[in-house]
Every structure is written in C-alpha cells, then in structure tokens.
PDB file of C-alpha atoms in Angstrom:
ATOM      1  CA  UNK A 151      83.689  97.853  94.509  1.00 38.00           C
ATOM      2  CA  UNK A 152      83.782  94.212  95.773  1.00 34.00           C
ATOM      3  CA  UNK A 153      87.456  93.288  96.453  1.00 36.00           C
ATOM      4  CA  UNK A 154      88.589  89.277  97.138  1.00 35.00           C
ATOM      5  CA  UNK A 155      89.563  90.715 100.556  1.00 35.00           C
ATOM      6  CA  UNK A 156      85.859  91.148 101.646  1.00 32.00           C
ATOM      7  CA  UNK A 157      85.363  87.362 101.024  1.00 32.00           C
ATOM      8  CA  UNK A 158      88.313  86.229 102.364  1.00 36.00           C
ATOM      9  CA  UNK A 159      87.618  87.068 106.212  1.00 34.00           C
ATOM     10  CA  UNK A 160      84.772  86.381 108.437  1.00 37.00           C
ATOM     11  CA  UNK A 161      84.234  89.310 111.515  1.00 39.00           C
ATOM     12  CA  UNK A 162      85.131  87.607 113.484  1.00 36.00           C
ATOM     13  CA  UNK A 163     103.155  97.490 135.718  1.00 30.00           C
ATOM     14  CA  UNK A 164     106.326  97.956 135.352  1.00 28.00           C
ATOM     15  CA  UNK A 165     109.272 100.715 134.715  1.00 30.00           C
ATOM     16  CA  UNK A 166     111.057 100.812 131.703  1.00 32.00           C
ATOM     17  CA  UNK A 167     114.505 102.709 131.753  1.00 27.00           C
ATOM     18  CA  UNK A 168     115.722 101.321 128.707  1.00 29.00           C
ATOM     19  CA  UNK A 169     114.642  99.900 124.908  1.00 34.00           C
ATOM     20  CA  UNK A 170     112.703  96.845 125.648  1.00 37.00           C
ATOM     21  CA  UNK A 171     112.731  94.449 122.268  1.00 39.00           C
ATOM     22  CA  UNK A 172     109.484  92.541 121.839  1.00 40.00           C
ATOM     23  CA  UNK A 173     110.396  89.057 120.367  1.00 40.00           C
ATOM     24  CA  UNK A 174     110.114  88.596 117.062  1.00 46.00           C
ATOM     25  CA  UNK A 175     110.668  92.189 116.187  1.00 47.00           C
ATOM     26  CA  UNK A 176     113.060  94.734 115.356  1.00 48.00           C
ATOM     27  CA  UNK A 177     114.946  97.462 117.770  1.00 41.00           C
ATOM     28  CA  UNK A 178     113.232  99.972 115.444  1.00 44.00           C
ATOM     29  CA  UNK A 179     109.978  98.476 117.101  1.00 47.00           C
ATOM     30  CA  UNK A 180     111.368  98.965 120.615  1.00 49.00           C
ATOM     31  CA  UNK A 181     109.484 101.724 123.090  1.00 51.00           C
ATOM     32  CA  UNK A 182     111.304 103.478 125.997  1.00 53.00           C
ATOM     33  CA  UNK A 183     109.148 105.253 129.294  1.00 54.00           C
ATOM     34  CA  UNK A 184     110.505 106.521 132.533  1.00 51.00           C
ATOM     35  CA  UNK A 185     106.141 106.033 133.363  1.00 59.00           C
ATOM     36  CA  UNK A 186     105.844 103.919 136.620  1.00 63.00           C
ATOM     37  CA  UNK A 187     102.917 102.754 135.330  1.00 71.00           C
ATOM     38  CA  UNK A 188     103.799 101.278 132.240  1.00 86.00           C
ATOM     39  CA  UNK A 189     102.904  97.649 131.403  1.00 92.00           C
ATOM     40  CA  UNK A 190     103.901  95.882 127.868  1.00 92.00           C
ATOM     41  CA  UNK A 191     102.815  92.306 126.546  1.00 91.00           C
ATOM     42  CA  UNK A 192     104.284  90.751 123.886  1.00 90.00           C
ATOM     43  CA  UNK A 193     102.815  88.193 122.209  1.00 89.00           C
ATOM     44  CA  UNK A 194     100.593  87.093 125.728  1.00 88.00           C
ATOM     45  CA  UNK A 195      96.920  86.885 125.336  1.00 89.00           C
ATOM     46  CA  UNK A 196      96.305  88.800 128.911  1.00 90.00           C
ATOM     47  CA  UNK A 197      95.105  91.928 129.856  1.00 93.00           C
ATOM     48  CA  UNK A 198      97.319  94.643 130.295  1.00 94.00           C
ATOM     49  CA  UNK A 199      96.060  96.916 133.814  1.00 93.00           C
ATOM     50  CA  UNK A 200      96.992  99.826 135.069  1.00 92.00           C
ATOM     51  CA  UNK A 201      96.180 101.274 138.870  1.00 88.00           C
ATOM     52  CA  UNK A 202      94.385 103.775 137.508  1.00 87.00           C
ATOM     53  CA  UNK A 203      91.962 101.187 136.236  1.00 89.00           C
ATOM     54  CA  UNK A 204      92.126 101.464 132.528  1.00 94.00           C
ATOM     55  CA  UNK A 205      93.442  98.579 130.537  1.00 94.00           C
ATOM     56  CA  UNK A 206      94.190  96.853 127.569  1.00 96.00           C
ATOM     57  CA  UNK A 207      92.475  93.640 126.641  1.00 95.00           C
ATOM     58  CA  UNK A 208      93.610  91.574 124.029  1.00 96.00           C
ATOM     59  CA  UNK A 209      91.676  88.882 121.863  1.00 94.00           C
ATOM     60  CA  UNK A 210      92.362  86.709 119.009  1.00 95.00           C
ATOM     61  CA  UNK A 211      90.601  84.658 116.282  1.00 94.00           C
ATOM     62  CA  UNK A 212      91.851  80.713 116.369  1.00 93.00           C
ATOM     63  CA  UNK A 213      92.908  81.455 112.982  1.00 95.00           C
ATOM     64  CA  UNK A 214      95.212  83.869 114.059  1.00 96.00           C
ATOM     65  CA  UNK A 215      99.009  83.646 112.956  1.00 96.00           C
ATOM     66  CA  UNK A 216     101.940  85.872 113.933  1.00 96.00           C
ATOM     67  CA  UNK A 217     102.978  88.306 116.730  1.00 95.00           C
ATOM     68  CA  UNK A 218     101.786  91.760 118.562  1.00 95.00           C
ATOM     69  CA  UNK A 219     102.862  93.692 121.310  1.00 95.00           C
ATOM     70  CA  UNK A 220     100.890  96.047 123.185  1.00 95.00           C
ATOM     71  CA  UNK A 221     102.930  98.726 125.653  1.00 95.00           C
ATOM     72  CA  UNK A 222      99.947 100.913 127.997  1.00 95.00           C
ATOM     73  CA  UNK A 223     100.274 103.888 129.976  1.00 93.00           C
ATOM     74  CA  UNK A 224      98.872 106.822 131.409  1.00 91.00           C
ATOM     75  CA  UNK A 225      98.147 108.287 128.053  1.00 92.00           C
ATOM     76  CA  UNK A 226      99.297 105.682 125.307  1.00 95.00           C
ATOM     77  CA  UNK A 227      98.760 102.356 124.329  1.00 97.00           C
ATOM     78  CA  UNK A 228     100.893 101.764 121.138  1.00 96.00           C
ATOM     79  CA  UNK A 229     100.152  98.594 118.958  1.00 97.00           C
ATOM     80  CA  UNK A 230     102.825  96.714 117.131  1.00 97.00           C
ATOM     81  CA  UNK A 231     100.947  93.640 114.810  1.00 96.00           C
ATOM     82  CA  UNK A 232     102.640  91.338 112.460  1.00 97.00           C
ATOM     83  CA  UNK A 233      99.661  89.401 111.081  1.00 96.00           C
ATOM     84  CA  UNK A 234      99.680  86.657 108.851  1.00 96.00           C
ATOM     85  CA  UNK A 235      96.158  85.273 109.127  1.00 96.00           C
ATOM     86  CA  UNK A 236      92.956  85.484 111.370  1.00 96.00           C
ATOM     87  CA  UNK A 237      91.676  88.092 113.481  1.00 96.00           C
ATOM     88  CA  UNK A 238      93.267  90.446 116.348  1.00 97.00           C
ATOM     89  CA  UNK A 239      91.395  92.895 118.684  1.00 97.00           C
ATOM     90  CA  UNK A 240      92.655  95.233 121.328  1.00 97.00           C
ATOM     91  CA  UNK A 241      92.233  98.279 123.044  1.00 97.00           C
ATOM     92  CA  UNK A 242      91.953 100.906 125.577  1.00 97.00           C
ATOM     93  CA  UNK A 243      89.423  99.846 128.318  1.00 95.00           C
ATOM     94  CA  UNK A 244      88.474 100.704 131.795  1.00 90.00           C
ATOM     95  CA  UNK A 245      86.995  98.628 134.606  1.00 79.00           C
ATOM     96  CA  UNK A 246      83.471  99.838 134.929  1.00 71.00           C
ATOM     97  CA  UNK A 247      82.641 100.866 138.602  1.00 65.00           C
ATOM     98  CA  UNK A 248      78.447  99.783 138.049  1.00 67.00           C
ATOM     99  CA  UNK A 249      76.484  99.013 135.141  1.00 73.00           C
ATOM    100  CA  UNK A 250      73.894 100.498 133.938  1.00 86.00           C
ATOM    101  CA  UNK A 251      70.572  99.865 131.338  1.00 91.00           C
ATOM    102  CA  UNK A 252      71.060 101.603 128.022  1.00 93.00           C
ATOM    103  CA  UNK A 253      68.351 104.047 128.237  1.00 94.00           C
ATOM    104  CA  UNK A 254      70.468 105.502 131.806  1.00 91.00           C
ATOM    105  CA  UNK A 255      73.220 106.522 129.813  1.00 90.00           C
ATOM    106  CA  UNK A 256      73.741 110.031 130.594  1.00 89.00           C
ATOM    107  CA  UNK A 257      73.211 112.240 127.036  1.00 91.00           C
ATOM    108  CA  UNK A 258      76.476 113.666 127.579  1.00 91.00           C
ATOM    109  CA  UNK A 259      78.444 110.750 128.604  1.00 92.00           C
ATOM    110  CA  UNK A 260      81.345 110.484 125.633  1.00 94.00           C
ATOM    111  CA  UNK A 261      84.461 108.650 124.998  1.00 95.00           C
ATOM    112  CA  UNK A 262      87.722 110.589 123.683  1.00 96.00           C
ATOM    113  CA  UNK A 263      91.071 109.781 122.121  1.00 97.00           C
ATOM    114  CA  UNK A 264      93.602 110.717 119.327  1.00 98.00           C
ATOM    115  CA  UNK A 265      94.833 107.926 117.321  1.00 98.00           C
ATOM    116  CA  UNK A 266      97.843 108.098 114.414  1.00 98.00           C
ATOM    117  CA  UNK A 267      99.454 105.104 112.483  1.00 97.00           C
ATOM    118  CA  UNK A 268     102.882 105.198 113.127  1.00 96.00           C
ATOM    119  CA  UNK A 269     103.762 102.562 110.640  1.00 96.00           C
ATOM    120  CA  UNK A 270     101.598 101.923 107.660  1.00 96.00           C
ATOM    121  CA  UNK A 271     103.285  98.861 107.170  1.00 96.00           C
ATOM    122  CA  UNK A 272     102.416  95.843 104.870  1.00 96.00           C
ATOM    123  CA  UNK A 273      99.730  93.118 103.700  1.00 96.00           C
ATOM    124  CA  UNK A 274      96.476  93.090 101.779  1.00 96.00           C
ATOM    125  CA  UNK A 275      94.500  92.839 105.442  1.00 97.00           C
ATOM    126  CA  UNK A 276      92.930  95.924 106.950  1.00 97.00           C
ATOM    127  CA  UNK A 277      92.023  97.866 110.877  1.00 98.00           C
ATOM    128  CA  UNK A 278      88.935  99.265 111.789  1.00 98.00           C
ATOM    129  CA  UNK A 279      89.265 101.889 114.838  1.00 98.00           C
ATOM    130  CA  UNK A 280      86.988 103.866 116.987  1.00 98.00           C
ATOM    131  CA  UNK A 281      84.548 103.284 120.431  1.00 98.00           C
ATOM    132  CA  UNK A 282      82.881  99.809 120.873  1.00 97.00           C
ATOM    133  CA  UNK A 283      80.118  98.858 123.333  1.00 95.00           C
ATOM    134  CA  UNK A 284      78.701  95.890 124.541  1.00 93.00           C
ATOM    135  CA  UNK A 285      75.237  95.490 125.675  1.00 93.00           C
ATOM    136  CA  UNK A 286      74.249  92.023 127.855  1.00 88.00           C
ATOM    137  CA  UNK A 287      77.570  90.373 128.005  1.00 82.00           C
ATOM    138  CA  UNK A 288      75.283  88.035 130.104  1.00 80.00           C
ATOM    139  CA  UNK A 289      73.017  87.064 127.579  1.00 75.00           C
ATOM    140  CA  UNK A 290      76.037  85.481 125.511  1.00 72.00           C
ATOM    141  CA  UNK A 291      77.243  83.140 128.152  1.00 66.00           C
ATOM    142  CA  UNK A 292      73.879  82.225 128.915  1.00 67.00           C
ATOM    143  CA  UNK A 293      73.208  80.987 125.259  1.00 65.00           C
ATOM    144  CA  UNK A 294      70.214  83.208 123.899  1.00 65.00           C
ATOM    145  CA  UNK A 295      69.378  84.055 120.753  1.00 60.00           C
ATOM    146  CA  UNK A 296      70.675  86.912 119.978  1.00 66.00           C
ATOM    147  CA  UNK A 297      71.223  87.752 123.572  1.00 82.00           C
ATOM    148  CA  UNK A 298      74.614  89.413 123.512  1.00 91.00           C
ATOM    149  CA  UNK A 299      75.465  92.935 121.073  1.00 93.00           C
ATOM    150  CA  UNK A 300      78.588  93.577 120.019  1.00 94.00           C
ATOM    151  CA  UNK A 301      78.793  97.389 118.734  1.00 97.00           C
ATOM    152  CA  UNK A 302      81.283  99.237 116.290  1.00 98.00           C
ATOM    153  CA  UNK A 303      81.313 102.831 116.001  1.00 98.00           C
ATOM    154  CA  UNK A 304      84.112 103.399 113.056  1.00 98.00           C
ATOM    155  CA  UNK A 305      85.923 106.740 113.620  1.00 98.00           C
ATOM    156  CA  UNK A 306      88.529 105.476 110.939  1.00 98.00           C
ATOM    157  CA  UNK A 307      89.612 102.615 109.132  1.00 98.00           C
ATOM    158  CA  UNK A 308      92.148 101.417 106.194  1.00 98.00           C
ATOM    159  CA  UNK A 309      89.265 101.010 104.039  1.00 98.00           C
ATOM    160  CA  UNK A 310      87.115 103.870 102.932  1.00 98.00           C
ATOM    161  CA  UNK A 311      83.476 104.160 104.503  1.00 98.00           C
ATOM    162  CA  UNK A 312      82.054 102.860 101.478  1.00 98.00           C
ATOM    163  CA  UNK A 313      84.597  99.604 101.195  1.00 98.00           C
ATOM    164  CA  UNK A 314      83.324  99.125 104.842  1.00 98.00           C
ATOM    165  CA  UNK A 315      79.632  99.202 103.483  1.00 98.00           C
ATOM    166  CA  UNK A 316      80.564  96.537 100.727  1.00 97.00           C
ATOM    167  CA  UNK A 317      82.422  94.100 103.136  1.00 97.00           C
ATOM    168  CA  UNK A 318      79.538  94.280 105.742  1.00 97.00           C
ATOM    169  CA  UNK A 319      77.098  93.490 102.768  1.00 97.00           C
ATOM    170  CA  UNK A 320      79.341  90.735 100.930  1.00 96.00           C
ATOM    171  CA  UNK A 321      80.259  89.277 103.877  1.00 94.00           C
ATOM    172  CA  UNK A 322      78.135  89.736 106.850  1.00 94.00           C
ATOM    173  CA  UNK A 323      74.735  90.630 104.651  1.00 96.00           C
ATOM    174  CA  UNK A 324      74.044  93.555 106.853  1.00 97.00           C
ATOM    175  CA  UNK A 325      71.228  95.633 106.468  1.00 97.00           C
ATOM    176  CA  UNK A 326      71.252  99.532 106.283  1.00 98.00           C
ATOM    177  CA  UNK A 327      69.386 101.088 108.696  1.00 98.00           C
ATOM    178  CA  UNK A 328      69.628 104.675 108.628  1.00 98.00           C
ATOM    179  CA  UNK A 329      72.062 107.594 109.513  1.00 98.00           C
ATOM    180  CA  UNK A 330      72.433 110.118 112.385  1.00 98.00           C
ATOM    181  CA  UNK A 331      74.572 113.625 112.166  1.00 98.00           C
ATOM    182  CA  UNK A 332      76.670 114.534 115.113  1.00 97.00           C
ATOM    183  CA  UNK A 333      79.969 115.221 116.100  1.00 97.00           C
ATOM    184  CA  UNK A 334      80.547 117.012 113.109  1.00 96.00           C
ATOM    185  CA  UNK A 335      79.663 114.221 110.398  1.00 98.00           C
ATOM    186  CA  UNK A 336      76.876 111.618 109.577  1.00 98.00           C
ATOM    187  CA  UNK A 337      77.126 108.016 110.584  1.00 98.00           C
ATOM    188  CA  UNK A 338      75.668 105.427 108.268  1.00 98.00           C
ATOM    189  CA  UNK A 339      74.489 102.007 110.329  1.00 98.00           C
ATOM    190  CA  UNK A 340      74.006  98.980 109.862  1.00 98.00           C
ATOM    191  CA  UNK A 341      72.662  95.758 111.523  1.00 97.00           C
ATOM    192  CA  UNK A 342      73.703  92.300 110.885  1.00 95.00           C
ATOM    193  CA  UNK A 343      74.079  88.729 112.585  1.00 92.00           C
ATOM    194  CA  UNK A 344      77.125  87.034 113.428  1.00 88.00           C
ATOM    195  CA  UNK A 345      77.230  83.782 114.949  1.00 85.00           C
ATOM    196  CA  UNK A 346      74.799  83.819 117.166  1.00 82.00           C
ATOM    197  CA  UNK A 347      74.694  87.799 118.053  1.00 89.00           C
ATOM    198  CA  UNK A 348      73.749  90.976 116.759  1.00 93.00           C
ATOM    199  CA  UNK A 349      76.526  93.575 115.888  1.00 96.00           C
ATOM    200  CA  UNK A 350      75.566  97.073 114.778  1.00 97.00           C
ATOM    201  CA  UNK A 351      77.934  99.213 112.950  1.00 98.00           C
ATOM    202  CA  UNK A 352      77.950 103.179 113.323  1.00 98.00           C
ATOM    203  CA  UNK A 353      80.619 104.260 110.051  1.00 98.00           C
ATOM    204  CA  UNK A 354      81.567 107.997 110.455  1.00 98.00           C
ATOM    205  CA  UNK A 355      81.779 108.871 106.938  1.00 98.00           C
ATOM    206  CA  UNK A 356      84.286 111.473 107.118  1.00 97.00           C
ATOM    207  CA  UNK A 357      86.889 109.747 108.869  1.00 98.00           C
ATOM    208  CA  UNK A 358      89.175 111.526 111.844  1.00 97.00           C
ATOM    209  CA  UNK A 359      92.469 110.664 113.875  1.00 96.00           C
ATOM    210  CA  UNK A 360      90.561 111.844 117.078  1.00 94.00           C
ATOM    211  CA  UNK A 361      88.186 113.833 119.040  1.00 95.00           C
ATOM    212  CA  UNK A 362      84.701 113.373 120.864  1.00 96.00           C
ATOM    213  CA  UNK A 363      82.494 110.646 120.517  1.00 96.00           C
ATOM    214  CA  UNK A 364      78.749 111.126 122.425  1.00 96.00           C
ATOM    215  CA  UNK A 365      77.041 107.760 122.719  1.00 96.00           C
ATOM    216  CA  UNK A 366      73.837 109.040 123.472  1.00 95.00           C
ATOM    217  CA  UNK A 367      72.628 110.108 119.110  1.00 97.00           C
ATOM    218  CA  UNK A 368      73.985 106.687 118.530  1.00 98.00           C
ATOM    219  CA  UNK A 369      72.653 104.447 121.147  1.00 97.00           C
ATOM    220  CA  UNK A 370      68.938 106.037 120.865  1.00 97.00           C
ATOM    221  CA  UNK A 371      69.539 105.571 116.942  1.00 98.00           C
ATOM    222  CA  UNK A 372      70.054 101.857 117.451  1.00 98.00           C
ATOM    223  CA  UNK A 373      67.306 101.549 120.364  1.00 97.00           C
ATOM    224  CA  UNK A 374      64.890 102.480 117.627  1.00 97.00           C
ATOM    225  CA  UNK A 375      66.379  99.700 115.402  1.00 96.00           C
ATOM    226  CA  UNK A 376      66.263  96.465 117.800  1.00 94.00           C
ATOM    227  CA  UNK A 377      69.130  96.873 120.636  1.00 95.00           C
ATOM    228  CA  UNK A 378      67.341  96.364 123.831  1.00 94.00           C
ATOM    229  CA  UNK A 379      67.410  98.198 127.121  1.00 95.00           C
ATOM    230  CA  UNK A 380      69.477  95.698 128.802  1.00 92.00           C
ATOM    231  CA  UNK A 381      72.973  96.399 130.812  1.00 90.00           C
ATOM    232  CA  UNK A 382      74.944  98.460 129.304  1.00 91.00           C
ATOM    233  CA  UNK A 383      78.279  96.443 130.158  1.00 89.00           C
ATOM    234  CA  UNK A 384      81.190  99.299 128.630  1.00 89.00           C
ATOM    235  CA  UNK A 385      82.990 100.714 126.485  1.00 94.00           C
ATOM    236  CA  UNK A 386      86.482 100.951 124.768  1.00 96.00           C
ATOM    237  CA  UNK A 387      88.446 102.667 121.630  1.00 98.00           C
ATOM    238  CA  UNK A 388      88.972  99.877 120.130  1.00 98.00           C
ATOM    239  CA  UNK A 389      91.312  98.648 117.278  1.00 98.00           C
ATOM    240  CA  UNK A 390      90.776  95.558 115.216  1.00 97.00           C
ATOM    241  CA  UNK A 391      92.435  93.196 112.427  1.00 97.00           C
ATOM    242  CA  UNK A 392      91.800  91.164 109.485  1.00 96.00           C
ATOM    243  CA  UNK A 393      93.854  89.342 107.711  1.00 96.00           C
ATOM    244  CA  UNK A 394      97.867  90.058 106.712  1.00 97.00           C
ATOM    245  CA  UNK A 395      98.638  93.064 108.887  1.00 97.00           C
ATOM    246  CA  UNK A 396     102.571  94.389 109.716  1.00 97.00           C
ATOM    247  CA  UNK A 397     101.889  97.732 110.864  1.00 97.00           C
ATOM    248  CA  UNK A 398     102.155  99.914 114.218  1.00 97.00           C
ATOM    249  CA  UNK A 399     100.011 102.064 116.127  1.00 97.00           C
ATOM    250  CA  UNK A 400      99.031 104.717 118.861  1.00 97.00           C
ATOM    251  CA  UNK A 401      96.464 105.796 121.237  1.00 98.00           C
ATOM    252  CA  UNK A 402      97.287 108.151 122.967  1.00 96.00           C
ATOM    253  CA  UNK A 403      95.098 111.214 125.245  1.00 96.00           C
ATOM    254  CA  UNK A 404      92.401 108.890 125.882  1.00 96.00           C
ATOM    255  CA  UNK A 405      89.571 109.005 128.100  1.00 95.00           C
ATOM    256  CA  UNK A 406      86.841 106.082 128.754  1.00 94.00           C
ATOM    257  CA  UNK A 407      83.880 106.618 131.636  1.00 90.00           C
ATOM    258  CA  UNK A 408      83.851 104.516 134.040  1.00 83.00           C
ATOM    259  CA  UNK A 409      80.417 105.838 135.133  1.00 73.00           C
ATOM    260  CA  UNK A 410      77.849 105.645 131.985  1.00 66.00           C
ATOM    261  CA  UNK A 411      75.054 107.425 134.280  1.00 57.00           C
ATOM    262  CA  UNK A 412      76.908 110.675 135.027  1.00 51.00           C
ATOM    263  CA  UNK A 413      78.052 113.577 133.142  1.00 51.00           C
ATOM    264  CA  UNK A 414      81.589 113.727 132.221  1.00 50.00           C
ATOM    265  CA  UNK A 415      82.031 116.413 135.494  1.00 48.00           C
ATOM    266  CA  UNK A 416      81.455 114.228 137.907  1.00 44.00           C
ATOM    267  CA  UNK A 417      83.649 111.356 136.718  1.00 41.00           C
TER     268      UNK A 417
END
C-alpha cells in the first residue's frame, strides 16, 4: 500500500462589491460577497478576523512553494492553494474567551461544519480535513519534552483511511492505539512523535463532507493513552497540505465553541 508520496513529506474586514482576483490566479478563481464582514488574504501569512471573533489562521512549512488565498465570512471560508512543495495549514478558528483543563470539557461540547471541494484540481500531494485541538500551547514555547500536543481528528481526506494509516506508519512510525465509535462511525488512533511533540490522530473511517463532531469520546480515548490534563488551548476545522496541491475549497455553516466548559446552549 506504501506509495513514494508517504516518504516524500515530513508532517510537518472588508466589503466586496465586485470579483476580487487573487494574484497569481485566474478570474475563474475570483469570489464576490455583498458580506460586511468579509476579509480575504492572498498570499499573506496573517490571520484573517472577523468581529464576530472567528478567524482564519494561516501557517506554512519553510519548504513551502507557491500561492493561496483564503476569503472568510460569516459562514464560509473558501481555500484556493497552488502548491508546489512543503506544507500549508489553515482554517476556521475562534478566539477562545478562557481556557480550560481537558478533563472540564463539557461531554457535549462539539464542533460543526460542512466542507465540499470545489476544485479537485492537480498534483501527486494530498489534504487532510476535520477538527484539531491543541493541548499546552505553553509547554512548546517553554521547551519540554513533549510538552505541547498537536491533535488531528480526520473527518476526510484525499487519501483513504487506510493510506492515512500507512503514511503515519512509514513516515511518522506511529503507533495504533485503539478505536472509539461515535458520531455514526469508528475512529482508529494513533500516537506518534514529531519533533519534539506528541500528535495523536483520530481517522473517521467512513469519511463525511460534514456534520457533528463531540470531543468528549475522543479526548477521554486519548486521556487513557498519554495526553495530559493540561489547558485545553482550542479548537478549529482545520485543513492541511502536503506536497503539489492546485485545488480549491469550502467551509462553509461552521460552528467552533468558544467556551469548552459549557454546553452548546449556553454558548
């Protein structure tokens, strides 16, 4: 099942009236909104913010090459990458009005949005979408071993569940470590290394364009396998790149907590 693709990467407000070109693409590629709210970027590493509070954050590997543009508003953030090399991440965020430990997270706390490729595109790299967490941001910056965890949950991806499996074990030599049912499939997961911090993976294995994600089955799954009760710093659907990528996106009907210790009524 191994493919030379899973060796070849490492894991790494304004209104709009008219077409507005992003440089470097096409007037096919152009988005139009009468939204107040909208914001674009083009090919700016900055953070794209809306009053509302959500936003768009944007990273990138220093290998990347190429362009994206990111356009965010009240109910879409659509994703235009042309991706020669490297890594790309972005997604729809909110800032978090207080923190909390992982074991506070309210069991019915969940994160929601519908997600379609709009253009499959080109290029022998592939996406990985769905809700990622982070728990003790802190611990990163303050240099201890594996201090910081960076969490996937994969809703859907350009690679089947099981090419996901084999790239996380060629690659990253994760180790499986167990599955959970909910939200109408089972999640295989996995824990592995990078750098210097942990990731663990949650891979739906019946993929979906959308719907309801609880973090509580998965967060007391991976408490049971190593991630600590530390701060709970957020979450985000989250899309990310490897490799040769010329395709287009959407997000669109989202909805991210900003509280992770209430119930979705009182948010």
């Amino acid at each position: 099942m191994s493919r030379p693709l899973f060796r070849a990467f490492s894991l790494a407000a304004i209104a709009v009236t008219a077409a507005l070109a992003a440089p470097g693409f096409s007037e096919a590629d152009t988005y139009t909104t009468s939204d107040e709210d909208f914001v674009v970027s083009t090919t700016e590493k900055k953070e794209l913010t809306l009053d509302t509070g959500y936003l768009a954050p944007v990273w990138t590997s220093d290998q990347f090459k190429g362009e994206h543009f990111r356009g965010l508003d009240h109910d879409r953030l659509v994703i235009r990458i042309d991706q020669t090399a490297g890594g790309y991440d972005t997604a729809v965020a909110r800032h978090a009005a207080g923190f909390t430990r992982v074991d506070e997270v309210h069991p019915d706390t969940y994160v929601e949005g519908e997600f379609e490729v709009t253009d499959p595109g080109t290029g022998d790299g592939f996406w990985v979408y769905g809700p990622k967490v982070s728990v003790n941001w802190d611990g990163f910056h303050l240099n201890e071993p594996d201090g910081w965890y960076e969490n996937y949950i994969v809703d859907t991806a350009s690679l089947s569940p099981g090419e996901i499996e084999q790239w996380l074990y060629d690659v990253h030599k994760a180790k499986p470590i167990g599955t959970t049912r909910h939200n109408g499939s089972v999640y295989k997961h996995y824990r592995l290394v990078h750098k210097r911090w942990v990731q663990l993976w949650a891979v739906r294995q019946d993929y979906r364009n959308g719907g309801v994600t609880h973090l509580y089955p998965i967060l007391r799954h991976w408490r049971r396998h190593g991630l600590p009760n530390e701060k709970f710093d957020g979450v985000k659907l989250n899309m990310e790149f490897f490799g040769e990528n010329r395709r287009a996106f959407e997000i669109r009907d989202y909805f991210v907590p900003a509280h992770l210790d209430q119930r979705p009524s009182q948010q």
